[in-house]
Tab-separated table of C-alpha atoms in Angstrom:
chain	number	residue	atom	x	y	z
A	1	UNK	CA	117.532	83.225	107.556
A	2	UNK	CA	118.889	84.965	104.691
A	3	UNK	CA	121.782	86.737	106.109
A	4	UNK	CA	122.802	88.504	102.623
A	5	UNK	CA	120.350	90.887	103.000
A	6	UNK	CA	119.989	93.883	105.291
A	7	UNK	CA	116.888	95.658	106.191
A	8	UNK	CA	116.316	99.061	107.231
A	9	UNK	CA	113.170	100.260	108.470
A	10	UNK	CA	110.802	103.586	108.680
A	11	UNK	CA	107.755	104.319	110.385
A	12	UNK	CA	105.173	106.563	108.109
A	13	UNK	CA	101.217	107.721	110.099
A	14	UNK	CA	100.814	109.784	106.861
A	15	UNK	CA	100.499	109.391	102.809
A	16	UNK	CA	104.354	109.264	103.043
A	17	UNK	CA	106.292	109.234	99.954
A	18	UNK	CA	109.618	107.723	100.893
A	19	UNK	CA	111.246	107.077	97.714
A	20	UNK	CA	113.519	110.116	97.929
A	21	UNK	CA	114.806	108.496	101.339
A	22	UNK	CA	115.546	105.524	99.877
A	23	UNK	CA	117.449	107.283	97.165
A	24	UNK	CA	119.535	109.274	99.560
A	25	UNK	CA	120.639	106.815	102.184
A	26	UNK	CA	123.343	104.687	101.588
A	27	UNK	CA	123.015	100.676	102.936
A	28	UNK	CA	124.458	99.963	106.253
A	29	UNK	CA	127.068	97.745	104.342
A	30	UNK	CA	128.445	98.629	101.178
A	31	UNK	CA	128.020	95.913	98.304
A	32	UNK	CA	124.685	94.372	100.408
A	33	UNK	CA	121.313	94.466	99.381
A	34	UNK	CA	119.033	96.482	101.432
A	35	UNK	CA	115.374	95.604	101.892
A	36	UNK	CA	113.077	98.917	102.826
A	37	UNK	CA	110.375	97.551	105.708
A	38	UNK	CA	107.572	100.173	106.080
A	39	UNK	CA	105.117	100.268	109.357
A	40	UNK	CA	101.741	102.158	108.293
A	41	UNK	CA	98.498	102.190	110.310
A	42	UNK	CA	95.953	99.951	109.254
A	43	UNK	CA	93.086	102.587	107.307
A	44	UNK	CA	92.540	105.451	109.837
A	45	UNK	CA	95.725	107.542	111.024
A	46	UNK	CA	96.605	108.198	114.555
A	47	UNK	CA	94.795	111.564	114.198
A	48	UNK	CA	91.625	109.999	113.068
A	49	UNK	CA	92.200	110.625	109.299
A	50	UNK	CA	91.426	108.117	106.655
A	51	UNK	CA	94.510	106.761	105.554
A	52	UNK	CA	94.449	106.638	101.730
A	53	UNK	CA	97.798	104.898	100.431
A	54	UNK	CA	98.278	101.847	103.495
A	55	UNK	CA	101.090	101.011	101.574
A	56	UNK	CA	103.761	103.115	101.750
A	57	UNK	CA	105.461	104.487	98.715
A	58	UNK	CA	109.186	103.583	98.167
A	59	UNK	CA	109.115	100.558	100.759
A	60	UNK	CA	109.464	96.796	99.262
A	61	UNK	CA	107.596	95.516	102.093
A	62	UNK	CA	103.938	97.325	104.300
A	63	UNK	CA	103.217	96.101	107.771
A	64	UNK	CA	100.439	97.794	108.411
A	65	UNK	CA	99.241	97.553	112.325
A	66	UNK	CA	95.812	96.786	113.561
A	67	UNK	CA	93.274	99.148	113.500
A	68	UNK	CA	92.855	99.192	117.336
A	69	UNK	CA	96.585	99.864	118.004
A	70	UNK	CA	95.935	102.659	115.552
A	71	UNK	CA	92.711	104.387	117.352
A	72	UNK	CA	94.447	103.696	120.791
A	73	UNK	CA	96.154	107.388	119.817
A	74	UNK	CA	99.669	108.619	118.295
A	75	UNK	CA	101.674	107.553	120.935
A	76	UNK	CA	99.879	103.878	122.010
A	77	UNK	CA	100.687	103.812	117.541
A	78	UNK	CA	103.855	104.627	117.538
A	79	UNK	CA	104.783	102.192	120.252
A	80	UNK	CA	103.094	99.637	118.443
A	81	UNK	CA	105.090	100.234	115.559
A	82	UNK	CA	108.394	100.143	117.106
A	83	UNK	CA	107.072	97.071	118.825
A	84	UNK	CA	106.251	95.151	116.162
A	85	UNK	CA	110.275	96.427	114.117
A	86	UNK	CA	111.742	94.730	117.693
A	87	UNK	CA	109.400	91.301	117.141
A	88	UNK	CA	110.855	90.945	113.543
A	89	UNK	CA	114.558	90.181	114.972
A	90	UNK	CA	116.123	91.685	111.796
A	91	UNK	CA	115.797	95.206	111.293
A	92	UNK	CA	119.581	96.528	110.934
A	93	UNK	CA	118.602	100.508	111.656
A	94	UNK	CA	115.486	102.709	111.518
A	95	UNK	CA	115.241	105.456	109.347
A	96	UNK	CA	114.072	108.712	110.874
A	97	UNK	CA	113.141	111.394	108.209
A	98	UNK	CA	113.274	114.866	109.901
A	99	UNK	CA	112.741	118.360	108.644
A	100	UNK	CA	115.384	120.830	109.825
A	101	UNK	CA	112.429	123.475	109.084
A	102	UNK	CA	115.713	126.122	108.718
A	103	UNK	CA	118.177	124.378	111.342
A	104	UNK	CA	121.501	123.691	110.955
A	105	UNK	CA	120.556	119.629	110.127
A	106	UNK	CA	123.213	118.597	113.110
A	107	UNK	CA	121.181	120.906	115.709
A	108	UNK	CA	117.956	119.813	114.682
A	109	UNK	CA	118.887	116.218	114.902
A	110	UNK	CA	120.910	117.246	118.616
A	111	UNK	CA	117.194	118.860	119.599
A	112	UNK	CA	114.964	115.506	118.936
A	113	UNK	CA	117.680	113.339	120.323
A	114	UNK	CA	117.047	115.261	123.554
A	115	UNK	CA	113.219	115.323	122.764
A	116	UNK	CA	112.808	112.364	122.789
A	117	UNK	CA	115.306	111.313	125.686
A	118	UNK	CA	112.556	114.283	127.526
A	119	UNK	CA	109.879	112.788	127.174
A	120	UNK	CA	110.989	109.247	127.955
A	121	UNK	CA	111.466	111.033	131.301
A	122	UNK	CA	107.670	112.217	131.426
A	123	UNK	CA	108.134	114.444	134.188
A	124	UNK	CA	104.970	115.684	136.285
A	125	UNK	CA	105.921	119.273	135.290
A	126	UNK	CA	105.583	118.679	131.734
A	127	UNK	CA	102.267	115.750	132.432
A	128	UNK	CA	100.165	119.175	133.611
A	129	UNK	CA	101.625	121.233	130.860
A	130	UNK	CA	100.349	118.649	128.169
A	131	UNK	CA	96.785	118.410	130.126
A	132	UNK	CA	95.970	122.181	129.933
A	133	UNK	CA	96.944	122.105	126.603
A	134	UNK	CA	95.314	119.279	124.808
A	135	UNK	CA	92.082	121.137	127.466
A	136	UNK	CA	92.337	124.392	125.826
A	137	UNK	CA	92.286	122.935	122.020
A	138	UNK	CA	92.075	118.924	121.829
A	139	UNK	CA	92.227	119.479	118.205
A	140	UNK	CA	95.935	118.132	117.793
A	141	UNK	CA	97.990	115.820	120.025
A	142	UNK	CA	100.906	116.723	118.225
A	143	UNK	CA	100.572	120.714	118.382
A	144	UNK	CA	99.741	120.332	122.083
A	145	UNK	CA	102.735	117.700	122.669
A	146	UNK	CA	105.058	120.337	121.052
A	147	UNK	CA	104.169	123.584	122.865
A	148	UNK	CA	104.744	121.414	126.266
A	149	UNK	CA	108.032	120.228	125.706
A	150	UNK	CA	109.411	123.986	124.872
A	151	UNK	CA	110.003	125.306	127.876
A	152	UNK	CA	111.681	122.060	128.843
A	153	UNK	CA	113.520	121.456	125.861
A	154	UNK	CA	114.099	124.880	124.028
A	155	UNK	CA	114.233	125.386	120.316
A	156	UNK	CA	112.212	121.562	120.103
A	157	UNK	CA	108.937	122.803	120.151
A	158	UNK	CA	109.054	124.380	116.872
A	159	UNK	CA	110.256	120.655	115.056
A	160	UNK	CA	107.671	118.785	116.947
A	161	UNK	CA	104.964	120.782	115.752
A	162	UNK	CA	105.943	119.213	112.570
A	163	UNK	CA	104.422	115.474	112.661
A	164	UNK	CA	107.500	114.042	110.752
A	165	UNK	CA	109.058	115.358	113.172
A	166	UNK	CA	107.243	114.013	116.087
A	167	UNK	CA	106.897	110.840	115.072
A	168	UNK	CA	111.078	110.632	115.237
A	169	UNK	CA	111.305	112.199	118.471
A	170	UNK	CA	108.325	109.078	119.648
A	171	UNK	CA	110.296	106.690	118.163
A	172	UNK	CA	113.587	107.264	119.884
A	173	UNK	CA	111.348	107.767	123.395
A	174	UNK	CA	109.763	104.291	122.543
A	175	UNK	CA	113.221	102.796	121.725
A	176	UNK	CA	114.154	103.269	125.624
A	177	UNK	CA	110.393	102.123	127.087
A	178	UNK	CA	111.195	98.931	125.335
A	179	UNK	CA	114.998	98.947	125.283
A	180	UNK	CA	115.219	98.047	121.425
A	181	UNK	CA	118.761	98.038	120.500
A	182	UNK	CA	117.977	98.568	116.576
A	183	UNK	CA	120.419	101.777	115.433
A	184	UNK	CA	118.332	104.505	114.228
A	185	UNK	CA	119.452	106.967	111.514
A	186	UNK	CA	118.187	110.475	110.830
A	187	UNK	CA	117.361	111.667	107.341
A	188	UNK	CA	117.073	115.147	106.827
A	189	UNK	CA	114.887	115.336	103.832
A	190	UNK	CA	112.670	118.780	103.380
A	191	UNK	CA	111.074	117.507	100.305
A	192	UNK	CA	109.233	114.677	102.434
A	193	UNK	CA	107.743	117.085	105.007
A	194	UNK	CA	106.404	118.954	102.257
A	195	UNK	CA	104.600	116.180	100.888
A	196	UNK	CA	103.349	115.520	104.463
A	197	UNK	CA	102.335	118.823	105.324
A	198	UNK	CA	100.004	118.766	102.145
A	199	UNK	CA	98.681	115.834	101.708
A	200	UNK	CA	99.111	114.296	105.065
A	201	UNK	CA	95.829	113.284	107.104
A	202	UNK	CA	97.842	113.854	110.238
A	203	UNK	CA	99.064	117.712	109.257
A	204	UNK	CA	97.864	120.451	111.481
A	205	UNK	CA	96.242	123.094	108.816
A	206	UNK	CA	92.659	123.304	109.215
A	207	UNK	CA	91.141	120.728	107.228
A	208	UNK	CA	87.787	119.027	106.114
A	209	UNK	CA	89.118	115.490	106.748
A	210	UNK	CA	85.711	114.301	108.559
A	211	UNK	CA	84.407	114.791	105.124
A	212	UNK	CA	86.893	111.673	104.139
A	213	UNK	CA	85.733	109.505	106.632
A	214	UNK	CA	81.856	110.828	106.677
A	215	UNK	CA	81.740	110.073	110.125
A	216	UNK	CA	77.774	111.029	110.496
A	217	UNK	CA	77.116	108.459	107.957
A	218	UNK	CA	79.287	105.889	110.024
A	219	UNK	CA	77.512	106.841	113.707
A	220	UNK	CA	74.269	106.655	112.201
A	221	UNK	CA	73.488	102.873	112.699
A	222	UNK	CA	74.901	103.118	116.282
A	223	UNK	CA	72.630	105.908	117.068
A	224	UNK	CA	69.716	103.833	115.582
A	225	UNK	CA	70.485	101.272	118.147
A	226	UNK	CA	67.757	101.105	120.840
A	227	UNK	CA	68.736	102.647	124.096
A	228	UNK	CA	69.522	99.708	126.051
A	229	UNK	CA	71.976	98.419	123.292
A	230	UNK	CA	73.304	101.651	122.285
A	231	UNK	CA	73.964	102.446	125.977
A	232	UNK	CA	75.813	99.090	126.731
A	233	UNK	CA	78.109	99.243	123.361
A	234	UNK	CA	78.739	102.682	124.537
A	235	UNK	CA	80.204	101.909	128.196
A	236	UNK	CA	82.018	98.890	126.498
A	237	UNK	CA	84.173	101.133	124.178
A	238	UNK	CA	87.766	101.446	124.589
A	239	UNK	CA	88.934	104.215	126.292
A	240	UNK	CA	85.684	106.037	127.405
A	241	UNK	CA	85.444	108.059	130.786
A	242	UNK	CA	82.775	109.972	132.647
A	243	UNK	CA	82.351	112.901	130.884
A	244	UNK	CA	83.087	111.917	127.286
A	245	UNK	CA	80.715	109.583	127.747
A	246	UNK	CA	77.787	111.446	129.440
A	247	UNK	CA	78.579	113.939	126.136
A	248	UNK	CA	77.719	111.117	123.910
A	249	UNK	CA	74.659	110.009	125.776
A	250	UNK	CA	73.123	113.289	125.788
A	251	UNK	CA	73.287	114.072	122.046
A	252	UNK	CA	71.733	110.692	121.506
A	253	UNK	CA	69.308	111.624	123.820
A	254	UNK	CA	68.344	114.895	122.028
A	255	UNK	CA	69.352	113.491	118.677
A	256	UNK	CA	72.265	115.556	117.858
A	257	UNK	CA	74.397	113.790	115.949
A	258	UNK	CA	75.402	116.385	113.846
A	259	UNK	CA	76.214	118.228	116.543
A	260	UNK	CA	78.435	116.153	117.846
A	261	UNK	CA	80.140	115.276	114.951
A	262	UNK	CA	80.591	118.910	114.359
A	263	UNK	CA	82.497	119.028	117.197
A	264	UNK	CA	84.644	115.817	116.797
A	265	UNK	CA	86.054	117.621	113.953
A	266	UNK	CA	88.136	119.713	116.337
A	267	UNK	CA	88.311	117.324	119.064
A	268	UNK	CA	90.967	114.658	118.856
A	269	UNK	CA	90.255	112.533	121.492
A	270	UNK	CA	86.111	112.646	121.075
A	271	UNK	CA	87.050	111.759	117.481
A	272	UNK	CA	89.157	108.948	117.797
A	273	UNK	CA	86.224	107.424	120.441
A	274	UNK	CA	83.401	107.750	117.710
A	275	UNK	CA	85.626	105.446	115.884
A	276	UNK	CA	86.635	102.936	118.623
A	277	UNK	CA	82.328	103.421	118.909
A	278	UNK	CA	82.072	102.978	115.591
A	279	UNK	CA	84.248	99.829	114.811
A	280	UNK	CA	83.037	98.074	118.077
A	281	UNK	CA	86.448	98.057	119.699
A	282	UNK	CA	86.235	97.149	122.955
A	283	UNK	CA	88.128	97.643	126.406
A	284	UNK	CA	88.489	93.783	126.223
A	285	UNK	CA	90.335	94.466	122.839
A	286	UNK	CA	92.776	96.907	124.290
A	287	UNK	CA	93.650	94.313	126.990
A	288	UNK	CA	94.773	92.026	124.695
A	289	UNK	CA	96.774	94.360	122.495
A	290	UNK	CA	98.190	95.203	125.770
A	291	UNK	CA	99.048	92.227	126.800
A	292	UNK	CA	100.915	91.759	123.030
A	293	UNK	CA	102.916	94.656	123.513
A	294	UNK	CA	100.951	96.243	121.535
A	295	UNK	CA	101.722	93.867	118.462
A	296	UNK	CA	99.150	90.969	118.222
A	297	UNK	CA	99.876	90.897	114.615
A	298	UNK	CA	100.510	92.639	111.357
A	299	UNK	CA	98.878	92.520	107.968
A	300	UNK	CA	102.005	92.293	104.864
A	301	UNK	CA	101.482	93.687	101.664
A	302	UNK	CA	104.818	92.261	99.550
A	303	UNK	CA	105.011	95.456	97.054
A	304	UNK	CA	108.172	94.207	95.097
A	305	UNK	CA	109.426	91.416	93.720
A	306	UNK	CA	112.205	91.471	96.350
A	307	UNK	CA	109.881	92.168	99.156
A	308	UNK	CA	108.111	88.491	97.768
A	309	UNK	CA	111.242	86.896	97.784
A	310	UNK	CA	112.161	88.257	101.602
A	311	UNK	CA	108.688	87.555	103.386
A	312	UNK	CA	108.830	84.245	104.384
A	313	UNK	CA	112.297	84.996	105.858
A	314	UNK	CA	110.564	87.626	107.633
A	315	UNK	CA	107.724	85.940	108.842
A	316	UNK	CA	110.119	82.963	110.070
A	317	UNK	CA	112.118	85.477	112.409
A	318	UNK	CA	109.144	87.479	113.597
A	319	UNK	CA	108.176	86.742	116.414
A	320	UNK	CA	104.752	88.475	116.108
A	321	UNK	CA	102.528	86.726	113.322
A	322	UNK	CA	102.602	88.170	110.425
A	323	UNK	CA	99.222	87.547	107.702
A	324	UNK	CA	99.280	87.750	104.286
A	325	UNK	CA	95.884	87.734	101.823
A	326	UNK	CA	94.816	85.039	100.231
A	327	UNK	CA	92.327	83.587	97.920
A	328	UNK	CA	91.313	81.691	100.791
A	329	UNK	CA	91.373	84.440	103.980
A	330	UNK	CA	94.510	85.298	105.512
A	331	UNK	CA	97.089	83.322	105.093
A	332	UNK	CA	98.506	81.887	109.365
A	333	UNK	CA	95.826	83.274	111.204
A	334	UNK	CA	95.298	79.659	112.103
A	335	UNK	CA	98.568	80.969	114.476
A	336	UNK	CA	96.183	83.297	116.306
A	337	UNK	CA	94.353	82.797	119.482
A	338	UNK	CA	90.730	83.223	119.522
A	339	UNK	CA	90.769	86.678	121.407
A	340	UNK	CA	93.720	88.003	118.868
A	341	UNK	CA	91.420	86.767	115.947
A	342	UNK	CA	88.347	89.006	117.660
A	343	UNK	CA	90.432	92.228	117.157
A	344	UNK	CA	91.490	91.224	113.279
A	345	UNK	CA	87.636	91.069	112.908
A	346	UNK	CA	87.299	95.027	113.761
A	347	UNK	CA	89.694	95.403	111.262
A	348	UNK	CA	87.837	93.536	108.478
A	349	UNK	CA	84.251	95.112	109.816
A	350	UNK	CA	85.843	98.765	109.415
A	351	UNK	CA	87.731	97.660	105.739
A	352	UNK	CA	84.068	96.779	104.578
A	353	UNK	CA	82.448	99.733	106.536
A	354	UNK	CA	84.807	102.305	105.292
């Protein structure tokens, strides 16, 4: 263990640049080398969004999660993330970006402390709240999440409409499901939602996205299955139910995929199942990332020299294996058990599908 070096942490489901944060935090201890650890999803976002730069900007080291940790949803994500920053057993603090969007900085901090203490709480109230929201326009998680906790939390709906924003107020609500001790620190940095809210694939403006991921062209070998295969692989998928999936049976039935792929673009949760469809992830597959705390393993990128140097430190404190590419395939996945290594093959089908 290299014990000379400290390492902070930040959690990015967007084309995050986080340079700027690392420029305008200080270390935890002064005269000590800080490493920058970044947790990124692995190609798609939590809102079903191609995810263009895996490695995040400014960060010496990517983890990036697998892919169906990532399709499992923002929140099954984000507790992945935080998961996997607990398994490592050397973060020294996590770095929350936040924009104040006006606030006092102090007060807008104060209101996602209490956010996220809220919905750690998850009362029924707010449960129904959340339902008839995400009913009346499953387009956004996020926008749904943030017009529920209002009433509850006043003046908090407003930041968590902001995904930067969100994603701190999940991370400190995930800090208490798994009792993770690691300090977290907020940075209030406008610049960094700006970036987010434009080039982001989890931002909330109207978007073509789909267009990114060309999702008909993806569903069109499923829906060329016969019906006996297509209808098994269908009832298989992760995280299907009656109705989404008597939706999904019918438009293969009339042949309107295009249809339904015109309507994924404003559903969240049909859109994230066409993928789960798509990449052949299974309800076997979420069992086992279960079971893993959501962290079978994590794919490193080393992006600086002293993120090269730090790895195998890293990888000897983790407790969650950690791969890293090869000439040869990816490097410990002899660590692996057989069911683990089935989900790391949905994320190599998807990297050569997508």
């Amino acid at each position: 263990m290299n014990f000379s070096m400290k390492y902070c942490a930040v959690i990015s489901f967007t084309d995050f640049d986080f340079r700027p944060v690392k420029a305008s935090c200080t270390p935890s201890s002064p005269g000590t080398d800080e490493l920058m650890i970044g947790v990124v999803p692995g190609l798609i976002s939590p809102q079903g969004r191609l995810f263009t730069h895996p490695q995040v900007k400014g960060c010496d080291i990517a983890f990036t999660l697998p892919l169906v940790c990532t399709l499992s949803g923002f929140s099954t994500a984000a507790f992945s993330a935080v998961s996997l920053l607990r398994s490592l057993h050397l973060v020294d603090r996590i770095l929350l970006p936040v924009d104040p969007m006006g606030m006092d900085p102090d007060k807008a901090c104060s209101l996602l402390v209490q956010a996220g203490y809220f919905l750690f709480t998850w009362p029924m109230p707010f449960q129904q709240s959340l339902k008839d929201n995400l009913a009346s326009d499953p387009s956004s998680y996020i926008k749904a999440q943030a017009a529920a906790v209002e009433p509850f939390v006043p003046g908090a709906g407003k930041l968590l409409s902001k995904p930067v924003n969100a994603l701190a107020a999940e991370v400190l609500k995930v800090e208490k499901q798994l009792y993770c001790l690691i300090p977290v620190e907020f940075i209030p940095i406008n610049k960094e939602a700006e970036v987010e809210s434009k080039t982001g694939p989890g931002h909330l403006a109207p978007d073509s996205s789909l267009t990114d991921l060309d999702l008909y062209a993806l569903l069109t070998p499923v829906f060329s299955l016969s019906k006996e295969d297509f209808d098994r692989r269908l009832e298989n998928t992760a995280g299907g139910y009656g109705v989404l999936i008597q939706s999904i049976q019918e438009a293969y039935r009339n042949n309107s995929l295009k249809d339904l792929c015109r309507k994924a673009e404003k559903d969240l949760e049909l859109r994230l199942f066409l993928l789960r469809l798509i990449a052949g992830i299974s309800r076997g597959n979420s069992f086992i990332c279960g079971l893993s705390t959501w962290t079978p393993y994590a794919k490193a990128a080393a992006l600086t020299a002293s993120g090269q140097k730090q790895l195998p430190h890293i990888q000897e404190a983790s407790w969650t294996t950690l791969l890293t590419r090869t000439e040869d395939g990816w490097d410990k996945m002899n660590l692996l058990d057989d069911s683990v290594k089935m989900i790391l093959e949905k994320d190599t089908y998807s990297s050569f599908q997508l």
